[in-house]
CSV table of C-alpha atoms in Angstrom, one decimal:
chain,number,residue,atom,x,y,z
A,1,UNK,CA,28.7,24.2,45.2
A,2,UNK,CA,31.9,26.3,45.6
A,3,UNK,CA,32.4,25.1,48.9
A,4,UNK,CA,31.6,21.6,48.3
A,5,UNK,CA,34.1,21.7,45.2
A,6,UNK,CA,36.9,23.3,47.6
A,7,UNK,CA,36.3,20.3,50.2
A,8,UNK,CA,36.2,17.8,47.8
A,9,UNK,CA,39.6,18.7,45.8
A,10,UNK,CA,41.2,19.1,49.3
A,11,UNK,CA,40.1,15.6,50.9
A,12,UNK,CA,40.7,14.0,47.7
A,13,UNK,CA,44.4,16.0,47.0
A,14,UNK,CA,43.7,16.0,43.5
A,15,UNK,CA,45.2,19.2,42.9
A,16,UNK,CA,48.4,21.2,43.7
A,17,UNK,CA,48.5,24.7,43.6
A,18,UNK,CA,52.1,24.8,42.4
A,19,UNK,CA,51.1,22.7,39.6
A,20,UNK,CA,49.4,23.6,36.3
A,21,UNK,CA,46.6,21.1,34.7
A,22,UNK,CA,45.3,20.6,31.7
A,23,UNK,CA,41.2,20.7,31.7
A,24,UNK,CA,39.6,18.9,28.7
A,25,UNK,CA,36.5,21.7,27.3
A,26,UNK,CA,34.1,21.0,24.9
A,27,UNK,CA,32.6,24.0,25.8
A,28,UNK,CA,29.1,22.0,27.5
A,29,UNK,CA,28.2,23.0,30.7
A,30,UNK,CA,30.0,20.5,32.8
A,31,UNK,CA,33.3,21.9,31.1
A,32,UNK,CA,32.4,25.0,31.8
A,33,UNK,CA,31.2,25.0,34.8
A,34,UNK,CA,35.0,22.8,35.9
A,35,UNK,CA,36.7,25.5,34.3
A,36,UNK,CA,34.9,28.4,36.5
A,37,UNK,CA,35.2,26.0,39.7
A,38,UNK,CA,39.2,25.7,38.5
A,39,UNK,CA,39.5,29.4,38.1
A,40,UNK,CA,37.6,30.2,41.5
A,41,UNK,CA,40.0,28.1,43.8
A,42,UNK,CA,42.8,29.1,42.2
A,43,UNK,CA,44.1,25.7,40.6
A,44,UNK,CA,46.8,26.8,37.5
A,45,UNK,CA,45.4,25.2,34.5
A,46,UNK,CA,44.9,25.3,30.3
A,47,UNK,CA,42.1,24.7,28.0
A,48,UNK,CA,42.4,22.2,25.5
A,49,UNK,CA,39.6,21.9,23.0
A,50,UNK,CA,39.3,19.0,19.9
A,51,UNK,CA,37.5,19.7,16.8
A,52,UNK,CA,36.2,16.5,15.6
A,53,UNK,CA,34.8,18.2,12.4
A,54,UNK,CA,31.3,15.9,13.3
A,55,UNK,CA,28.7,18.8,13.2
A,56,UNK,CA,29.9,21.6,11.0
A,57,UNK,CA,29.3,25.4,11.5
A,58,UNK,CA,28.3,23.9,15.0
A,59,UNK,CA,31.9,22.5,15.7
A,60,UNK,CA,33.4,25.4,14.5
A,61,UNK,CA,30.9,27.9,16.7
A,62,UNK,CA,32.2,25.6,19.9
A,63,UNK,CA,35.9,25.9,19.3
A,64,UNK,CA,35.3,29.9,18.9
A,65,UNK,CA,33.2,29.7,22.3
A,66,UNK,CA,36.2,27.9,24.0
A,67,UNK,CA,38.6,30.3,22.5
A,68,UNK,CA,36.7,33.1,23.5
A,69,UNK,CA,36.3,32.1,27.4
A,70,UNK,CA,40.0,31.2,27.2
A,71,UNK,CA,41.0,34.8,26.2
A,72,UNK,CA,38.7,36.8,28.5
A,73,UNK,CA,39.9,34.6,31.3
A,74,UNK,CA,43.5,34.5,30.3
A,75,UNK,CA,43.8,31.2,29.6
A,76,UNK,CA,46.1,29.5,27.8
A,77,UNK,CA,44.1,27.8,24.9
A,78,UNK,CA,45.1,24.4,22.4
A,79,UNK,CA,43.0,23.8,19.9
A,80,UNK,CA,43.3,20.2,17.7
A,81,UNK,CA,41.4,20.1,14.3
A,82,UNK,CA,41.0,15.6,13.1
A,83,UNK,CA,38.9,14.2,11.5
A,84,UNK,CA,37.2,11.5,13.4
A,85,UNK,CA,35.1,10.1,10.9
A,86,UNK,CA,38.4,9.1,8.5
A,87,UNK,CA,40.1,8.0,11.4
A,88,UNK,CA,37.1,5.6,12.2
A,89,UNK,CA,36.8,4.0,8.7
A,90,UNK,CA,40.5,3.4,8.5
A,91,UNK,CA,40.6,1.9,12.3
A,92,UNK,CA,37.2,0.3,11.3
A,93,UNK,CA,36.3,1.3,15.0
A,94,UNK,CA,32.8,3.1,15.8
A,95,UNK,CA,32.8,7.2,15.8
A,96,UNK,CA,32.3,7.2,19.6
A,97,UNK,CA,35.4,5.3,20.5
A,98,UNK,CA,37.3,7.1,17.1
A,99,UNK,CA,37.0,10.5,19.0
A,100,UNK,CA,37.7,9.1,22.6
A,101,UNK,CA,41.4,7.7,21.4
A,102,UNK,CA,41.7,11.1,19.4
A,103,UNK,CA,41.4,13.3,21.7
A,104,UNK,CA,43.0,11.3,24.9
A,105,UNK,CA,46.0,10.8,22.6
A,106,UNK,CA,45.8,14.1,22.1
A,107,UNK,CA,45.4,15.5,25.1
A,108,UNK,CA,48.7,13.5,26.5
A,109,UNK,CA,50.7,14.9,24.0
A,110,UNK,CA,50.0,18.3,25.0
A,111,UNK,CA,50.2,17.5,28.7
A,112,UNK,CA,53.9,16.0,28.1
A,113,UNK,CA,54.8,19.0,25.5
A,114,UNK,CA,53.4,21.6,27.9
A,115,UNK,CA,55.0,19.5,31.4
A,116,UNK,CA,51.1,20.0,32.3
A,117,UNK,CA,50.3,17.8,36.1
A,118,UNK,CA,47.2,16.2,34.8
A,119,UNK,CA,44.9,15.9,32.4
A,120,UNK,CA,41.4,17.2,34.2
A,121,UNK,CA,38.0,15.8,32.8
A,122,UNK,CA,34.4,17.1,34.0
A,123,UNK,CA,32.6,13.7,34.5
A,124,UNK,CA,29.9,13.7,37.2
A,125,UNK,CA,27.5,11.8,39.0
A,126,UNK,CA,25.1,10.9,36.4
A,127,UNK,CA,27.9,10.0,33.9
A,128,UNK,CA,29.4,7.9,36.6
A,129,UNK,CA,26.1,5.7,37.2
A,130,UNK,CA,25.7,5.3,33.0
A,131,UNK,CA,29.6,4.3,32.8
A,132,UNK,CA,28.6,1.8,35.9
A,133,UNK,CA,25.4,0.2,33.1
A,134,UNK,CA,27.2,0.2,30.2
A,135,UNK,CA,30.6,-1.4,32.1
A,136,UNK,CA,27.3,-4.0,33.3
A,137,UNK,CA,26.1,-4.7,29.9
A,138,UNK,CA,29.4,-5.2,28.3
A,139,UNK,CA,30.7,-7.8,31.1
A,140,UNK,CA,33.5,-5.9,32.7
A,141,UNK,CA,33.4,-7.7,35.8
A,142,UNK,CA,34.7,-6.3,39.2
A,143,UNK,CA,36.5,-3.4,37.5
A,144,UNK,CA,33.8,-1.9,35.5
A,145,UNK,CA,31.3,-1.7,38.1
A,146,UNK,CA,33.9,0.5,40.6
A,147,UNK,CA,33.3,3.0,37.5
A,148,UNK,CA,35.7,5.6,36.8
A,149,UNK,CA,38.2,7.0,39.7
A,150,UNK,CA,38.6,10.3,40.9
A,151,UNK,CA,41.9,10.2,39.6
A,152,UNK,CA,44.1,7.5,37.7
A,153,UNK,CA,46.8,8.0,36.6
A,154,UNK,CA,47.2,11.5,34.6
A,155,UNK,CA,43.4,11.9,34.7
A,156,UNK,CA,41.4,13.8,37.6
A,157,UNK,CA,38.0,13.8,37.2
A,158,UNK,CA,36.9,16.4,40.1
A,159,UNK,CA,33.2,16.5,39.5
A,160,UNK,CA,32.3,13.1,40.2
A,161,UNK,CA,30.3,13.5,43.8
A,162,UNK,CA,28.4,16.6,41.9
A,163,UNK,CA,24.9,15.8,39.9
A,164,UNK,CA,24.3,17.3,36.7
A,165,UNK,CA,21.2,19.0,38.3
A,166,UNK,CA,24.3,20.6,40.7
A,167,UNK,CA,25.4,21.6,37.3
A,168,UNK,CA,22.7,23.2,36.3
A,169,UNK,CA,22.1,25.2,39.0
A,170,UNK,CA,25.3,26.0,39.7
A,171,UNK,CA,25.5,27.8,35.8
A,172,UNK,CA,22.5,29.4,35.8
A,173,UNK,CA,23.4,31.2,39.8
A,174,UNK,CA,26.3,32.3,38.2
A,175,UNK,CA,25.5,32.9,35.0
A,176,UNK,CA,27.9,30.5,33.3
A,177,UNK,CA,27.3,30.3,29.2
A,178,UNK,CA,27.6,27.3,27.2
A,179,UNK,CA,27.3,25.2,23.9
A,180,UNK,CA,24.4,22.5,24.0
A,181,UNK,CA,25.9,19.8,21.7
A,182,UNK,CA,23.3,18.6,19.3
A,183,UNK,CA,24.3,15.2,19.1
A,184,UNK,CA,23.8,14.5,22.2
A,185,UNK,CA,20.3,14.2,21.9
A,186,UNK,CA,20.4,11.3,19.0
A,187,UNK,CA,19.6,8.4,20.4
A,188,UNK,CA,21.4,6.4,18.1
A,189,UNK,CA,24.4,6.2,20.2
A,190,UNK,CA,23.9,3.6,23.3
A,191,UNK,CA,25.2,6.1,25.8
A,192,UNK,CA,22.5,8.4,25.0
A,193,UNK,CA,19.7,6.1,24.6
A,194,UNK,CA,20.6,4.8,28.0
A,195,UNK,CA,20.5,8.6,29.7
A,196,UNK,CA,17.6,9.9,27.9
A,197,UNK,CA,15.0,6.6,27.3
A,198,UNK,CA,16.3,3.4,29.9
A,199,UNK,CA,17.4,5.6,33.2
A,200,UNK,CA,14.7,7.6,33.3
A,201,UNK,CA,12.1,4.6,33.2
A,202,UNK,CA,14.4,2.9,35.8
A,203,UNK,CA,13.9,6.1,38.0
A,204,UNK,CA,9.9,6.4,37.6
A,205,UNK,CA,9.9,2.7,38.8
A,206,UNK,CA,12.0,3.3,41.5
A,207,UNK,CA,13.2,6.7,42.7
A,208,UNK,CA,15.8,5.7,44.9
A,209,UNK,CA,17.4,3.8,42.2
A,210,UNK,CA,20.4,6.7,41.9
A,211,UNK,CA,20.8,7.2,45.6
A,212,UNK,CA,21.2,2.9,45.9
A,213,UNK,CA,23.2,3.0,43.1
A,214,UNK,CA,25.8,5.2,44.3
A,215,UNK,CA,26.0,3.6,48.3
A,216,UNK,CA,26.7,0.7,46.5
A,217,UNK,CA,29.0,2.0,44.2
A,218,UNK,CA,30.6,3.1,47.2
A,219,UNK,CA,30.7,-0.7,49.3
A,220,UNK,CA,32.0,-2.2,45.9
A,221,UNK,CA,34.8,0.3,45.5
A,222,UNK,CA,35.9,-0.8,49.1
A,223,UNK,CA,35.3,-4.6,49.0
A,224,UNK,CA,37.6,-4.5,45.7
A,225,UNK,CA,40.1,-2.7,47.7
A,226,UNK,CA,40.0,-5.2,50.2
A,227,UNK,CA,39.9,-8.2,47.4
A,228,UNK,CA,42.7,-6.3,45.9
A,229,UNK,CA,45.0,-6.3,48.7
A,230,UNK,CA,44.4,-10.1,49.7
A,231,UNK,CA,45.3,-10.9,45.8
A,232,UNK,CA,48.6,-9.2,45.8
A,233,UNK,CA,49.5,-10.8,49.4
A,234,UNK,CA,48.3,-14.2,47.7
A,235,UNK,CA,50.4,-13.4,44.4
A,236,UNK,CA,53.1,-12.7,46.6
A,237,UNK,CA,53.3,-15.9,48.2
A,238,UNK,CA,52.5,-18.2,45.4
A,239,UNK,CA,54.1,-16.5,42.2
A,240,UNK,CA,57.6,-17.6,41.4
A,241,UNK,CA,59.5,-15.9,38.7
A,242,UNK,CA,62.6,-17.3,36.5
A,243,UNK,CA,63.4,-14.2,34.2
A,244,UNK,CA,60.8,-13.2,32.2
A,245,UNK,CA,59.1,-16.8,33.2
A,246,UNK,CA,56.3,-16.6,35.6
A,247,UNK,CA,55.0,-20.1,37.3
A,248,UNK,CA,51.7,-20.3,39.6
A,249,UNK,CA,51.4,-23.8,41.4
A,250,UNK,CA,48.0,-25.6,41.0
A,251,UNK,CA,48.0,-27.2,44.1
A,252,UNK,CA,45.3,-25.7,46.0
A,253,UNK,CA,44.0,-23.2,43.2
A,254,UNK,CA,41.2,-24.9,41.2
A,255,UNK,CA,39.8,-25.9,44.6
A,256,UNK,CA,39.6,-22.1,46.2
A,257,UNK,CA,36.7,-20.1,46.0
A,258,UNK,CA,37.5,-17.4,43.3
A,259,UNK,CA,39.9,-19.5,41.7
A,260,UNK,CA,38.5,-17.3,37.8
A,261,UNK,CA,38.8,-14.3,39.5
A,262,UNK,CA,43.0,-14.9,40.8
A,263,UNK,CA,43.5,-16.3,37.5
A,264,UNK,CA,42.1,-13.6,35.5
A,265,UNK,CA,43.4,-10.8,38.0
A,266,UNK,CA,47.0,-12.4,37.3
A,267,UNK,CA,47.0,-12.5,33.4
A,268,UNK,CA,45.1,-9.7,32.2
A,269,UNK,CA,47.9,-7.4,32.0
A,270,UNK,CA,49.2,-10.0,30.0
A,271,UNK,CA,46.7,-9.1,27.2
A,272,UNK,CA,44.8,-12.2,28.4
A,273,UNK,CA,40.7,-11.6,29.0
A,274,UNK,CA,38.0,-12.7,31.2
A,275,UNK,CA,36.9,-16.1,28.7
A,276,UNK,CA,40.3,-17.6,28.6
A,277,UNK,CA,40.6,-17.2,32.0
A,278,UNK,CA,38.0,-19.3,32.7
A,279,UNK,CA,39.1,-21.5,30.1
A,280,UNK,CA,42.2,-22.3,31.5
A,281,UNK,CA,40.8,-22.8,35.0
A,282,UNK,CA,38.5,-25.5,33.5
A,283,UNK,CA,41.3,-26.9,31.6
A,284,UNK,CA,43.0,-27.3,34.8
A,285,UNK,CA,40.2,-29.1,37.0
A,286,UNK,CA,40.2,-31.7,33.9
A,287,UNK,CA,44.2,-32.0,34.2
A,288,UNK,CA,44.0,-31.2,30.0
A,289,UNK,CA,48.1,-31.2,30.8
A,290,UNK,CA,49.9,-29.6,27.6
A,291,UNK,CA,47.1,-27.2,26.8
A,292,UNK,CA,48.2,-24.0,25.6
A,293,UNK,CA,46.4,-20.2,25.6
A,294,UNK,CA,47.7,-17.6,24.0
A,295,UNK,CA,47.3,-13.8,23.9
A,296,UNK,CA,48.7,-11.2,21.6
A,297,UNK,CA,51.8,-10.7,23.6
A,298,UNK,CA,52.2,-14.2,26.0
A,299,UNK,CA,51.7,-17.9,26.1
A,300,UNK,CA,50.4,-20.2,28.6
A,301,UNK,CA,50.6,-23.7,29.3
A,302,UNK,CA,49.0,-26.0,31.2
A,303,UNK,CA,51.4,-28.3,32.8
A,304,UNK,CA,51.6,-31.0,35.1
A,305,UNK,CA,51.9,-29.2,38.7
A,306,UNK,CA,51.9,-25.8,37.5
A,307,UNK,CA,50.9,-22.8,35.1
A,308,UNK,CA,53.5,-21.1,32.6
A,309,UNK,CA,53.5,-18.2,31.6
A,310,UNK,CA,56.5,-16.9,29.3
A,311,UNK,CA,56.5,-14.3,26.2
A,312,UNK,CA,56.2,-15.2,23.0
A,313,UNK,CA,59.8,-15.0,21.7
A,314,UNK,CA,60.2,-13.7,18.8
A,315,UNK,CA,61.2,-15.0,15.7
A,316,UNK,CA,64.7,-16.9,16.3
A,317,UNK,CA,67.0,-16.1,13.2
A,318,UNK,CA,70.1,-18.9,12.7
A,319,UNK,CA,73.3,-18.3,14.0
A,320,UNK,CA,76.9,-18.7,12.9
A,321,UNK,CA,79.9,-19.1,14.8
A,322,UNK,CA,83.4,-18.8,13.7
A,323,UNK,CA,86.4,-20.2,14.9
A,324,UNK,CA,87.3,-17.2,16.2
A,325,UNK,CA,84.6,-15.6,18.1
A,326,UNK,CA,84.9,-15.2,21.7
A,327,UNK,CA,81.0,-14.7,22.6
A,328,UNK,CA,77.8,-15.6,21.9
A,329,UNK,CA,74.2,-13.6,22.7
A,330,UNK,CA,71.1,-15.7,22.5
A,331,UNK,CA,67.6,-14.4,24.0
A,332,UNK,CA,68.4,-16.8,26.7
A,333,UNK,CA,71.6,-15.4,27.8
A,334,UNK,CA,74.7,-14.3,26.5
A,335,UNK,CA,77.8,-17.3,26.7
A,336,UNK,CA,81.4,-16.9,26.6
A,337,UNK,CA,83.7,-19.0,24.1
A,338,UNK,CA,86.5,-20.4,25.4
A,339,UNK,CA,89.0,-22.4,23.8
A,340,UNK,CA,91.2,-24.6,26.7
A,341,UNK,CA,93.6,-27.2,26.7
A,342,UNK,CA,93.2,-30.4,29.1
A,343,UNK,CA,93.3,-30.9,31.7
A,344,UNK,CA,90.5,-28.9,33.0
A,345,UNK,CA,88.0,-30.0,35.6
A,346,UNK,CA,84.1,-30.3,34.4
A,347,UNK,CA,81.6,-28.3,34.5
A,348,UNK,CA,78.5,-30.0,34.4
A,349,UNK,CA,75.7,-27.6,34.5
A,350,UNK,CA,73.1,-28.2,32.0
A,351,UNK,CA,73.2,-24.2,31.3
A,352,UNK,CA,76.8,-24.7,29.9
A,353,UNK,CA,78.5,-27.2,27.3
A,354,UNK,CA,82.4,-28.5,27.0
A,355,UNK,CA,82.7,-29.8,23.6
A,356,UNK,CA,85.3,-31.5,21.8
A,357,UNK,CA,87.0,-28.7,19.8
A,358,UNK,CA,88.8,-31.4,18.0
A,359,UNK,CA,85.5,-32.7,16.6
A,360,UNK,CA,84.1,-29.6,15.7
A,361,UNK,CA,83.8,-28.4,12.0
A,362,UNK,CA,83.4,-24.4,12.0
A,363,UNK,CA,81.4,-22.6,11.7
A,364,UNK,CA,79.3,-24.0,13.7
A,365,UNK,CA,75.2,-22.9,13.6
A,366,UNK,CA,72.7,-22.2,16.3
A,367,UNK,CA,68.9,-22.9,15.5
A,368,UNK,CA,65.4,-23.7,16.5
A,369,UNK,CA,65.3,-27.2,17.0
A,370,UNK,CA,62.8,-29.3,14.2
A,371,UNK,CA,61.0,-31.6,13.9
A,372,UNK,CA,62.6,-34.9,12.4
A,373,UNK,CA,66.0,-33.6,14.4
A,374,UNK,CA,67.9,-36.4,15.5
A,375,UNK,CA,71.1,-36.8,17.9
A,376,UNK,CA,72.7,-39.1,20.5
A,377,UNK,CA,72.2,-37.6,23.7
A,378,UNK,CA,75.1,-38.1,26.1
A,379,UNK,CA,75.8,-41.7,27.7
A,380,UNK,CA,73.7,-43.1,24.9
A,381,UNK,CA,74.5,-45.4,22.4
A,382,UNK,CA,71.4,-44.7,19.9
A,383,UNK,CA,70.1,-41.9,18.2
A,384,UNK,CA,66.6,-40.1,19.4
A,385,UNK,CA,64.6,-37.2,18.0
A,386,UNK,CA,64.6,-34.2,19.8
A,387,UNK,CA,61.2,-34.2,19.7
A,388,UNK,CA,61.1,-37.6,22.0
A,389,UNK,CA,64.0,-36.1,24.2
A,390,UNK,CA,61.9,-33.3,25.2
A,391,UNK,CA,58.7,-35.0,26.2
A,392,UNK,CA,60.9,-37.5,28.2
A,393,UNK,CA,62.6,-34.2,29.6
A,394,UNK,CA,58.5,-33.4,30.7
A,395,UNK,CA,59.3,-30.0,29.0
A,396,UNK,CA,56.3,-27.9,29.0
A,397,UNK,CA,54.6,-27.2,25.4
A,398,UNK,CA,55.2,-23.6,25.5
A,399,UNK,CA,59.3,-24.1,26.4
A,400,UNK,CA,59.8,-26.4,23.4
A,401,UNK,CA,59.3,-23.8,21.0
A,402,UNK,CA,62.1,-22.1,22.7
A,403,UNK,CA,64.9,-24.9,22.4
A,404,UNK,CA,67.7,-24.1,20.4
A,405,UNK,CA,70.3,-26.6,18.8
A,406,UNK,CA,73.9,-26.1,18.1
A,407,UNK,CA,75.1,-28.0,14.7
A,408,UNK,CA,78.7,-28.7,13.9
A,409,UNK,CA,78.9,-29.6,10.1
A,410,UNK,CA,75.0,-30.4,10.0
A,411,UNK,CA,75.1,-32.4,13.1
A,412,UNK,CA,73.6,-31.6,16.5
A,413,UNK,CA,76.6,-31.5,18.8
A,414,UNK,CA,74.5,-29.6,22.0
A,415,UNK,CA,70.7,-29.3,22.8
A,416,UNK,CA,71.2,-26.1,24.0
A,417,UNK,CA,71.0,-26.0,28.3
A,418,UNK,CA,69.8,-29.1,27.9
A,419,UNK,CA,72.2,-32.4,27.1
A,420,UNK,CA,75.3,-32.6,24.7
A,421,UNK,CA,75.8,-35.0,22.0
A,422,UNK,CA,77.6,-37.9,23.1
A,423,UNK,CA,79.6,-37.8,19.6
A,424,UNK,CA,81.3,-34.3,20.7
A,425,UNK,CA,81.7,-34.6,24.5
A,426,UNK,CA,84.8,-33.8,26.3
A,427,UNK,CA,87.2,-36.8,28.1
A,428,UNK,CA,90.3,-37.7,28.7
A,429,UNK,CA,91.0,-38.3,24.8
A,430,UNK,CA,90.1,-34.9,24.8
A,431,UNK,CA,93.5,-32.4,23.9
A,432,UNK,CA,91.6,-29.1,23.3
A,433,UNK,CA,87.9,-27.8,24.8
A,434,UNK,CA,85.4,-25.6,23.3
A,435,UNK,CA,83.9,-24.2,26.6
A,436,UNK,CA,80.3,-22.9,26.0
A,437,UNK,CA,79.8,-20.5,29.4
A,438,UNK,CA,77.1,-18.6,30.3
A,439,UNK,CA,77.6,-14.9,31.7
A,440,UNK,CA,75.9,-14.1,34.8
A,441,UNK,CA,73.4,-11.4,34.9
A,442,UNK,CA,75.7,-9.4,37.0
């Protein structure tokens, strides 16, 4: 298995020599038997053992084990005491998934602390194929069922082509000891009760169920690399981007096959998941225009022509200008203040106002717009609500909530990048200009 372990690390260049790792041990024998493979090809690395204070004398007896391996080998050795069970009430998160963020938070802090390469984790076969079921059973999709990486990110996970019957062997030719962990045996956890009661009936009814399992693990792995790499040339291409803004034409999308799949591909790092994706491509095949989707972090609208997707901004406190401030920051930009006498020639860009600084009464106010705001938009005579001026403007549900208004002595004098009030525009009666000018991003 030596040899095996040797060729595998090297095709896979999951290690460097030069480097020192930090190897997860709980002291079972596929930590152990990592940390003898680690030791025997001469890859720098540090034990790091978590006492979850689950089992007692027995937890206690493991962490001692560890310790004990770590000295005789010369090993640098972290131990982390937490209680998993407190940490689970107060989460209100099952024990399981408790100790999983413990000790991965954990074990990042002492990579960082220690300037360790990588965290290393002694997952094999077998625990590949039950990750690969219970991805299955909780709906995962595409992602689930390419199971866990060699290595992602910080974590390596070295042992993955080996079987635990490899294991086995390999610790009793070379006389590796261990901890057997108790717990693993109840079957009231669902990871256990699929290794020890559901795969081995899958097995006795058909015995090349593993060996399938695994070739296609393998042809899913590649056709997602190959899906993956058409997605990002098709994201490419279609995505446009305004800021923080993002904006995916319909056009052709509800029609092409895998339209759930793009959609969900594109806004799960968004904190969006699989449902609403669906959700919204239905509400676009039934043109439900103005339908909004939100996630923890983002919002999306349905509009006419397109999807939006934007941040949810946070909550907009009012602002006061003086007479004599010079500049303005708003989450839209940041605007110069300039006071000028006429004449002056126009600027006319929606993203920018001249006011009549004559009609003004400081200090003015910026705010959310309302509803039951009123004002007379520029070359009207009449007033309109704000509200109506934006669905003329076809301004997409999830923009509104962004619109800010700027009030001279209670009155709405600019609908910010937008339209002016006709009441405080500039003209050639005009003596002195208030020029509202946003900065570049250069």
């Amino acid at each position: 298995m030596i040899s095996a372990f040797k060729a595998h690390i090297r095709q896979k260049n999951l290690f460097d020599a030069q480097n020192t790792y930090l190897l997860a041990c709980s002291g079972g024998v596929d930590s152990m038997v990592l940390a003898d493979l680690l030791l025997k090809s001469g890859i720098p690395f540090e034990l790091a053992h978590v006492n979850f204070q689950l089992r007692g004398k027995e937890s206690e007896d493991d962490a001692a084990f560890v310790s004990s391996w770590a000295a005789r080998h010369e090993v640098t050795f972290h131990l982390h005491r937490v209680d998993a069970e407190a940490f689970s009430e107060t989460e209100k998160i099952s024990i399981q998934m408790a100790a999983r963020e413990l000790r991965y938070q954990w074990f990042e802090t002492v990579r960082k602390s220690h300037k360790l390469a990588g965290i290393v984790l002694a997952h094999h076969e077998d625990d590949q194929i039950e990750t690969i079921f219970l991805n299955l059973l909780r709906g995962t999709g595409l992602d689930g069922l390419q199971g866990m990486a060699d290595r992602k990110g910080m974590l390596i996970r070295p042992l993955l082509p080996f079987s635990r019957q490899e294991i086995l062997h390999y610790a009793g030719a070379e006389s590796i000891n261990w901890r057997e962990d108790s717990s693993n045996q109840k079957t009231d956890y669902k990871r256990n009760k699929l290794r020890l009661e559901a795969l081995p009936k899958l097995y006795e009814i058909s015995p090349d169920a593993k060996s399938n399992l695994l070739a296609s693990l393998a042809r899913i792995k590649d056709s997602a690399k190959a899906f993956g790499g058409l997605y990002e040339k098709w994201l490419r291409e279609t995505i446009r981007q305004e800021n923080e803004t993002f904006y995916l034409p319909l056009g052709e999308l509800i029609h092409m096959p895998g339209a759930v799949s793009l959609i969900y591909l594109w806004i799960r790092s968004y904190g969006f998941n699989a449902d609403q994706a669906f959700s919204i491509y239905q509400a676009a095949k039934s043109n439900e225009v103005g339908k909004l989707f939100s996630s923890g972090t983002h919002l999306l609208n349905l509009d006419r022509e397109e999807l939006i997707l934007m941040p949810k901004s946070p909550d907009f406190e009012a602002v006061e200008i003086s007479a004599n401030d010079i500049e303005l920051q708003l989450p839209e930009g940041n605007y110069e203040l300039l006071k000028l006498t006429t004449p002056i020639t126009l600027d006319k860009a929606r993203k920018n106002a001249m006011l009549d600084l004559d009609q003004l009464e400081f200090p003015l106010e910026i705010r959310n717009w309302v509803q039951g705001d009123r004002f007379v938009p520029l070359g009207m005579r009449n007033a309109k609500k704000v509200s109506d001026f934006l669905i003329d403007l076809k301004i997409p549900l999830a923009q509104k909530s962004k619109v800010k208004v700027l009030l001279s002595g209670g009155k709405i004098a600019w609908v910010i990048g937008l339209r002016i009030a006709d009441w405080a525009k500039y003209s050639e009666a005009s003596s002195r200009v208030l020029y509202l000018k946003q900065k570049s991003n250069a």
